[in-house]
Every structure is written in C-alpha cells, then in structure tokens.
C-alpha cells in the first residue's frame, strides 16, 4: 500500500508496507545483475554510505528508510536531498527492508543510485598515480576489498579486465564499505585494455607466481604505476603477462601455493605507495 505521509514533504514521502508494491519489486530485483543492468542502478546500505555518495556527486534514484528512522534529523536531511535531486523517498516496514536487502537486522537506510563507470580513455595517469587492473576477478568479496584498499592507499582507480564479477552487486558494494563511491572503476575487454596500456606512460607491473623479480627490490619512484593482478584460479593470461614491463613476485614461506588475490593486491599497493603514506600526512588522524 502506498500513501502520501503528508508531514513536512507532502506527496514526496511514500509509505510502503506491501512486498507486492511495484517500487519495492523493482528495488528487490536489483539483487540480480540482469535487473541492475536493465535499470542501470544499484543499492547501497547505510546512512553514512548514502551521505558520502551524495557528497561525492552520485545520483540517487530512491531513498528507502525504516519506519523506526522517522524523525531522525540526519535521515530527514538525506530525504530532503533526495527529493531535491528528483528522487523518490520511501518509508517502509522492517519486513520490506529485510526483503530488499536479503538480510535480518537490515540497516535502517538504503539508497538506490545510478551506476557510473569511468571510460578507459578518460584515464591519463600523472606523476605518482597508481591504477590497479584486475584480470577476470571472480569473487565479489575480493573485488570489494580491493576497491576499499585502493581507496585506503590513495590509488586512482580500478580497471576490470575481461569477464568479471559485477562491481555493483550487493556483496561487492558491501565489501567496499563505501569506497565504491570514492574510487573510479573502469571496465575493458582484454584487447581494449592491452591497446590502452600501450599509451601508459609509466611502469606496468604485473604480479605472477613465476615472477622473477622480488617486489621489494623495485624502486617505484614517482612514475605512474599500473599494477596488474591475475585471476583467482588461473593467474594472469599469457597475453596480459606479456603486456607487463615486469613480473613481480611476493616471496612466500610455508605451504600455501599463493596469496589470496585481495591480500596480494594489498601487499603490493602498500609497497608501491610506501613513500606517499606517512602517519603525519594522514588526514584522518
Ligand atoms: N593458481 C593461480 C596462479 O597460478 O597464478 C593463483 C592465483 S592467485 C590466488 C591470484 C593472483 O594474486 C595472482 O594471479 C597474482 O596476481 C597474485 N598473487 C598471489 N600470490 C602471489 C605471490 N606470491 N606473488 C605474486 N603475485 C601473487
């Protein structure tokens, strides 16, 4: 059932309690890639994330909040921003929020945003810039963690090469902890990526279990770096490996064959950004 609440924002906040409501059905469908692509939209959970997204200029389509959040000044403010941006605001029951997020104890606020990818040709790396390219990344948790880590070290963005998991799935967005809104993401076929890479004016550093170079011996300096990471099961394709200037290895002890992709990316990013990361330069401390 939809009814206008009529308190403060007449006609703009819709109260929804039925799972059969078409607006709710559309939002629930966003858990499937097919419908995310059809609607060019995705969902992000949590008040802080929604505020960050709006601050960073992402376009909100729908704000959903729990009845229990009614009257919360921060939620009211976000609702007003949503309406001002031409979006819809829904006040829903706990049951509806649980169904939308597929979670018990869901967050009280969910935002539906328009998807946004960066075109590969829009990337022109400058001094000290670091980009991460991921070959056919499969696991949403890995992708989300890498986007979050790229954000933490101040990398410029993430390029998804070939068939990959969807950066806008609920699992990936959750794992980014909000960094999906801060880190530009580009997508390219392997062919398009390799063509673009030819114009990359810096070091293209691949990581490989058979890499001949210890990653700690490389002076990354201030040149732009493109860090290329392999697929979870198969590592880098031969073509991508051949397209790298150097293939680096993280030495290991013990019995594990390899590191988890997100862990290996984290190790590499903190090394590449070592000189740029200083406690006294940490704007958050
Ligand atoms: N079986 C795969 C292989 O043969 O490459 C393992 C892939 S590993 C789980 C995923 C990616 O993480 C690798 O392609 C590489 O980019 C990176 N990686 C993991 N451990 C690494 C290490 N010790 N040195 C360099 N790269 C590593």
Coordinates of C-alpha atoms and ligand atoms in Angstrom, one line a residue:
X1 CA 0.0 0.0 0.0
X2 CA 1.3 3.5 -0.9
X3 CA 0.1 6.6 0.8
X4 CA 1.5 10.1 1.0
X5 CA 2.5 10.8 4.5
X6 CA 1.9 14.5 4.2
X7 CA 4.0 15.6 7.1
X8 CA 6.7 18.1 6.0
X9 CA 7.1 16.9 2.5
X10 CA 3.6 16.3 1.2
X11 CA 3.4 13.9 -1.7
X12 CA 7.1 13.2 -1.6
X13 CA 7.5 10.5 1.0
X14 CA 5.6 7.3 0.2
X15 CA 4.8 4.8 2.9
X16 CA 5.1 1.3 1.7
X17 CA 4.3 -1.8 3.7
X18 CA 3.5 -4.4 1.0
X19 CA 6.1 -6.6 -0.7
X20 CA 3.9 -6.6 -3.8
X21 CA 4.4 -2.9 -4.3
X22 CA 5.9 -2.3 -7.7
X23 CA 8.5 0.1 -6.4
X24 CA 9.6 -2.5 -3.8
X25 CA 9.7 -5.2 -6.5
X26 CA 11.9 -3.0 -8.7
X27 CA 14.4 -2.5 -5.8
X28 CA 14.3 -6.1 -4.8
X29 CA 15.1 -7.1 -8.4
X30 CA 18.4 -5.1 -8.1
X31 CA 19.9 -8.2 -6.3
X32 CA 20.1 -9.7 -9.8
X33 CA 22.7 -8.4 -12.4
X34 CA 20.2 -8.6 -15.2
X35 CA 17.9 -6.1 -13.5
X36 CA 20.8 -3.9 -12.3
X37 CA 21.9 -3.6 -15.9
X38 CA 18.3 -3.0 -17.1
X39 CA 17.8 -0.2 -14.6
X40 CA 21.4 0.9 -14.7
X41 CA 21.1 1.1 -10.9
X42 CA 22.4 -0.5 -7.7
X43 CA 21.8 -0.5 -4.0
X44 CA 24.0 0.7 -1.1
X45 CA 23.1 0.2 2.5
X46 CA 23.7 2.5 5.5
X47 CA 23.1 6.2 6.3
X48 CA 26.8 7.1 6.2
X49 CA 27.3 5.5 2.8
X50 CA 24.3 7.3 1.3
X51 CA 25.5 10.7 2.7
X52 CA 29.0 10.0 1.3
X53 CA 27.6 9.1 -2.1
X54 CA 25.6 12.2 -2.3
X55 CA 28.6 14.3 -1.1
X56 CA 30.6 12.7 -3.9
X57 CA 28.1 13.6 -6.5
X58 CA 26.4 10.2 -7.2
X59 CA 22.9 10.4 -8.4
X60 CA 20.3 9.0 -6.1
X61 CA 17.1 7.5 -7.5
X62 CA 15.4 6.2 -4.4
X63 CA 16.0 6.6 -0.7
X64 CA 14.4 3.8 1.4
X65 CA 14.3 4.2 5.2
X66 CA 12.8 2.2 8.1
X67 CA 9.7 3.5 9.9
X68 CA 11.9 3.4 13.0
X69 CA 14.2 6.1 11.5
X70 CA 11.3 8.5 11.0
X71 CA 12.2 11.8 12.8
X72 CA 15.9 11.1 12.8
X73 CA 17.3 14.5 11.7
X74 CA 20.1 13.0 9.6
X75 CA 17.6 10.8 7.7
X76 CA 15.2 13.7 7.2
X77 CA 18.1 15.7 5.7
X78 CA 19.1 12.9 3.3
X79 CA 15.4 12.6 2.4
X80 CA 15.2 16.3 1.6
X81 CA 18.4 16.0 -0.5
X82 CA 16.9 13.0 -2.4
X83 CA 13.7 14.9 -3.2
X84 CA 15.7 18.0 -4.3
X85 CA 17.7 15.7 -6.6
X86 CA 14.4 14.5 -8.1
X87 CA 14.5 11.1 -6.3
X88 CA 11.8 9.2 -4.6
X89 CA 11.7 8.6 -0.8
X90 CA 10.1 5.5 0.6
X91 CA 9.3 4.9 4.3
X92 CA 9.0 1.1 4.7
X93 CA 8.3 -1.6 7.2
X94 CA 11.1 -3.8 8.7
X95 CA 9.7 -6.6 6.6
X96 CA 10.1 -4.7 3.4
X97 CA 13.7 -3.6 4.3
X98 CA 14.6 -7.2 5.1
X99 CA 13.3 -8.4 1.8
X100 CA 15.1 -5.6 -0.2
X101 CA 18.5 -6.2 1.5
X102 CA 18.0 -10.0 2.0
X103 CA 19.3 -9.6 5.5
X104 CA 18.0 -10.0 9.0
X105 CA 18.5 -6.8 11.0
X106 CA 19.0 -4.7 7.9
X107 CA 20.4 -1.2 8.1
X108 CA 17.7 1.5 8.5
X109 CA 18.6 3.3 5.3
X110 CA 19.2 2.1 1.8
X111 CA 20.0 4.2 -1.3
X112 CA 19.4 3.3 -4.9
X113 CA 21.9 5.0 -7.2
X114 CA 22.6 5.2 -10.9
X115 CA 25.6 3.2 -11.9
X116 CA 28.7 5.0 -13.0
X117 CA 31.8 3.6 -14.7
X118 CA 34.8 5.6 -15.9
X119 CA 35.7 5.2 -19.6
X120 CA 39.2 3.8 -20.1
X121 CA 40.1 6.6 -22.4
X122 CA 39.3 9.1 -19.7
X123 CA 42.3 7.8 -17.7
X124 CA 45.5 9.9 -18.1
X125 CA 47.9 9.0 -15.3
X126 CA 50.0 11.7 -13.8
X127 CA 53.1 11.6 -11.5
X128 CA 52.7 9.3 -8.6
X129 CA 49.4 7.9 -9.8
X130 CA 48.6 4.2 -9.2
X131 CA 46.0 2.3 -11.0
X132 CA 45.0 -1.4 -10.4
X133 CA 44.0 -3.7 -13.2
X134 CA 42.3 -6.9 -12.3
X135 CA 42.2 -9.8 -14.8
X136 CA 38.8 -11.5 -14.7
X137 CA 38.2 -11.1 -11.0
X138 CA 35.5 -13.6 -9.9
X139 CA 34.9 -13.1 -6.2
X140 CA 32.7 -10.1 -5.1
X141 CA 34.4 -10.1 -1.7
X142 CA 37.8 -9.8 -3.3
X143 CA 36.7 -7.0 -5.6
X144 CA 35.1 -5.0 -2.8
X145 CA 38.1 -5.5 -0.6
X146 CA 40.5 -4.4 -3.4
X147 CA 38.4 -1.2 -4.1
X148 CA 38.4 -0.4 -0.4
X149 CA 42.2 -1.0 -0.2
X150 CA 42.8 1.1 -3.4
X151 CA 40.8 3.9 -1.6
X152 CA 42.9 3.5 1.6
X153 CA 46.2 3.9 -0.2
X154 CA 45.0 6.7 -2.4
X155 CA 45.2 4.8 -5.7
X156 CA 43.4 6.5 -8.6
X157 CA 41.1 3.7 -9.6
X158 CA 40.5 0.1 -10.6
X159 CA 40.2 -1.3 -14.1
X160 CA 38.3 -4.5 -14.6
X161 CA 39.6 -6.6 -17.5
X162 CA 37.6 -9.3 -19.3
X163 CA 34.6 -11.1 -17.8
X164 CA 34.4 -10.0 -14.1
X165 CA 32.1 -10.1 -11.2
X166 CA 29.8 -7.1 -11.0
X167 CA 31.2 -4.1 -9.1
X168 CA 27.6 -3.0 -8.3
X169 CA 26.4 -6.3 -6.8
X170 CA 25.2 -6.0 -3.2
X171 CA 28.1 -8.2 -2.0
X172 CA 30.8 -6.1 -3.7
X173 CA 29.3 -2.8 -2.6
X174 CA 29.1 -4.2 1.0
X175 CA 32.7 -5.2 0.9
X176 CA 33.9 -1.8 -0.4
X177 CA 32.4 -0.2 2.8
X178 CA 31.6 2.9 0.8
X179 CA 34.8 3.1 -1.3
X180 CA 32.7 2.2 -4.4
X181 CA 31.7 5.9 -4.3
X182 CA 35.3 7.2 -4.0
X183 CA 37.3 5.0 -6.4
X184 CA 36.6 5.3 -10.1
X185 CA 36.1 1.9 -11.8
X186 CA 36.6 1.2 -15.5
X187 CA 35.8 -1.9 -17.5
X188 CA 37.5 -3.2 -20.6
X189 CA 38.0 -6.3 -22.7
X190 CA 41.5 -7.7 -22.6
X191 CA 42.0 -6.4 -26.2
X192 CA 40.9 -2.9 -25.4
X193 CA 43.0 -2.9 -22.2
X194 CA 46.2 -4.0 -24.0
X195 CA 45.7 -1.4 -26.7
X196 CA 45.2 1.3 -24.0
X197 CA 48.1 0.0 -22.0
X198 CA 50.5 0.9 -24.9
X199 CA 49.9 4.5 -24.1
X200 CA 50.5 4.2 -20.4
X201 CA 53.4 6.4 -19.5
X202 CA 54.8 4.6 -16.5
X203 CA 55.6 1.2 -15.1
X204 CA 53.2 -1.6 -15.9
X205 CA 53.9 -4.1 -13.0
X206 CA 52.3 -7.5 -13.2
X207 CA 52.3 -9.9 -10.3
X208 CA 52.9 -13.6 -11.1
X209 CA 53.7 -16.7 -9.1
X210 CA 56.6 -17.3 -11.6
X211 CA 57.7 -13.6 -11.5
X212 CA 61.5 -13.3 -11.5
X213 CA 61.7 -10.1 -9.5
X214 CA 61.1 -9.7 -5.8
X215 CA 58.6 -6.9 -5.4
X216 CA 60.6 -5.3 -2.6
X217 CA 63.6 -4.7 -4.9
X218 CA 61.7 -2.4 -7.3
X219 CA 62.1 1.4 -7.0
X220 CA 58.6 2.5 -8.0
X221 CA 59.6 6.2 -7.6
X222 CA 57.2 8.8 -8.7
X223 CA 56.3 7.4 -12.0
X224 CA 52.7 6.3 -12.7
X225 CA 52.3 2.6 -11.9
X226 CA 49.7 0.2 -13.3
X227 CA 49.5 -2.8 -11.1
X228 CA 48.2 -5.8 -12.9
X229 CA 46.7 -8.7 -10.8
X230 CA 45.7 -12.2 -12.0
X231 CA 42.5 -14.2 -11.8
X232 CA 41.9 -16.1 -8.6
X233 CA 42.1 -19.6 -10.2
X234 CA 44.3 -19.1 -13.3
X235 CA 46.5 -16.1 -12.6
X236 CA 47.3 -13.7 -15.4
X237 CA 46.6 -14.7 -19.0
X238 CA 49.7 -15.1 -21.1
X239 CA 48.7 -12.0 -23.2
X240 CA 48.4 -9.8 -20.1
X241 CA 51.6 -11.2 -18.6
X242 CA 53.4 -10.4 -21.9
X243 CA 51.9 -6.9 -21.8
X244 CA 53.6 -6.1 -18.4
X245 CA 57.0 -4.3 -18.2
X246 CA 57.9 -6.5 -15.2
X247 CA 56.5 -9.6 -13.5
X248 CA 56.9 -9.3 -9.7
X249 CA 56.7 -12.0 -7.1
X250 CA 55.9 -11.7 -3.4
X251 CA 58.2 -14.3 -1.7
X252 CA 56.4 -16.8 0.5
X253 CA 57.4 -19.3 3.1
X254 CA 55.2 -22.3 4.3
X255 CA 53.0 -24.5 2.3
X256 CA 50.4 -22.1 0.7
X257 CA 50.6 -22.1 -3.1
X258 CA 49.7 -18.4 -3.3
X259 CA 48.2 -15.5 -1.5
X260 CA 44.6 -14.6 -1.8
X261 CA 44.1 -12.0 -4.6
X262 CA 42.9 -9.2 -2.3
X263 CA 45.8 -9.8 0.1
X264 CA 48.4 -9.9 -2.6
X265 CA 46.9 -6.6 -4.0
X266 CA 47.1 -5.0 -0.6
X267 CA 50.7 -6.1 -0.1
X268 CA 51.6 -4.6 -3.5
X269 CA 49.7 -1.4 -3.1
X270 CA 51.2 -0.6 0.3
X271 CA 54.7 -1.2 -1.1
X272 CA 54.1 0.9 -4.3
X273 CA 52.6 3.7 -2.1
X274 CA 55.1 3.3 0.7
X275 CA 56.8 6.7 0.2
X276 CA 53.4 8.5 -0.1
X277 CA 51.9 7.1 3.0
X278 CA 53.0 8.8 6.2
X279 CA 51.4 8.8 9.6
X280 CA 51.9 12.6 9.9
X281 CA 50.3 13.1 6.5
X282 CA 47.2 11.0 7.4
X283 CA 44.4 13.5 7.0
X284 CA 42.1 11.2 9.1
X285 CA 44.3 11.2 12.2
Ligands
LIG1 N1 46.7 -20.6 -9.3 C1 46.9 -19.2 -9.6 C2 48.1 -19.0 -10.4 O1 48.7 -20.0 -10.8 O2 48.5 -17.9 -10.6 C3 46.8 -18.4 -8.3 C4 46.3 -17.1 -8.5 S1 46.4 -16.1 -7.0 C5 45.2 -16.7 -6.0 C6 45.7 -14.6 -7.7 C7 46.6 -13.5 -8.0 O3 47.2 -13.0 -6.9 C8 47.8 -14.0 -8.9 O4 47.5 -14.1 -10.2 C9 48.8 -12.8 -8.6 O5 48.4 -11.7 -9.3 C10 48.5 -12.6 -7.1 N2 49.4 -13.3 -6.3 C11 49.1 -14.2 -5.3 N3 50.2 -14.6 -4.6 C12 51.2 -14.0 -5.2 C13 52.7 -14.1 -5.0 N4 53.2 -14.8 -4.0 N5 53.4 -13.3 -5.8 C14 52.9 -12.6 -6.8 N6 51.6 -12.5 -7.0 C15 50.8 -13.2 -6.3

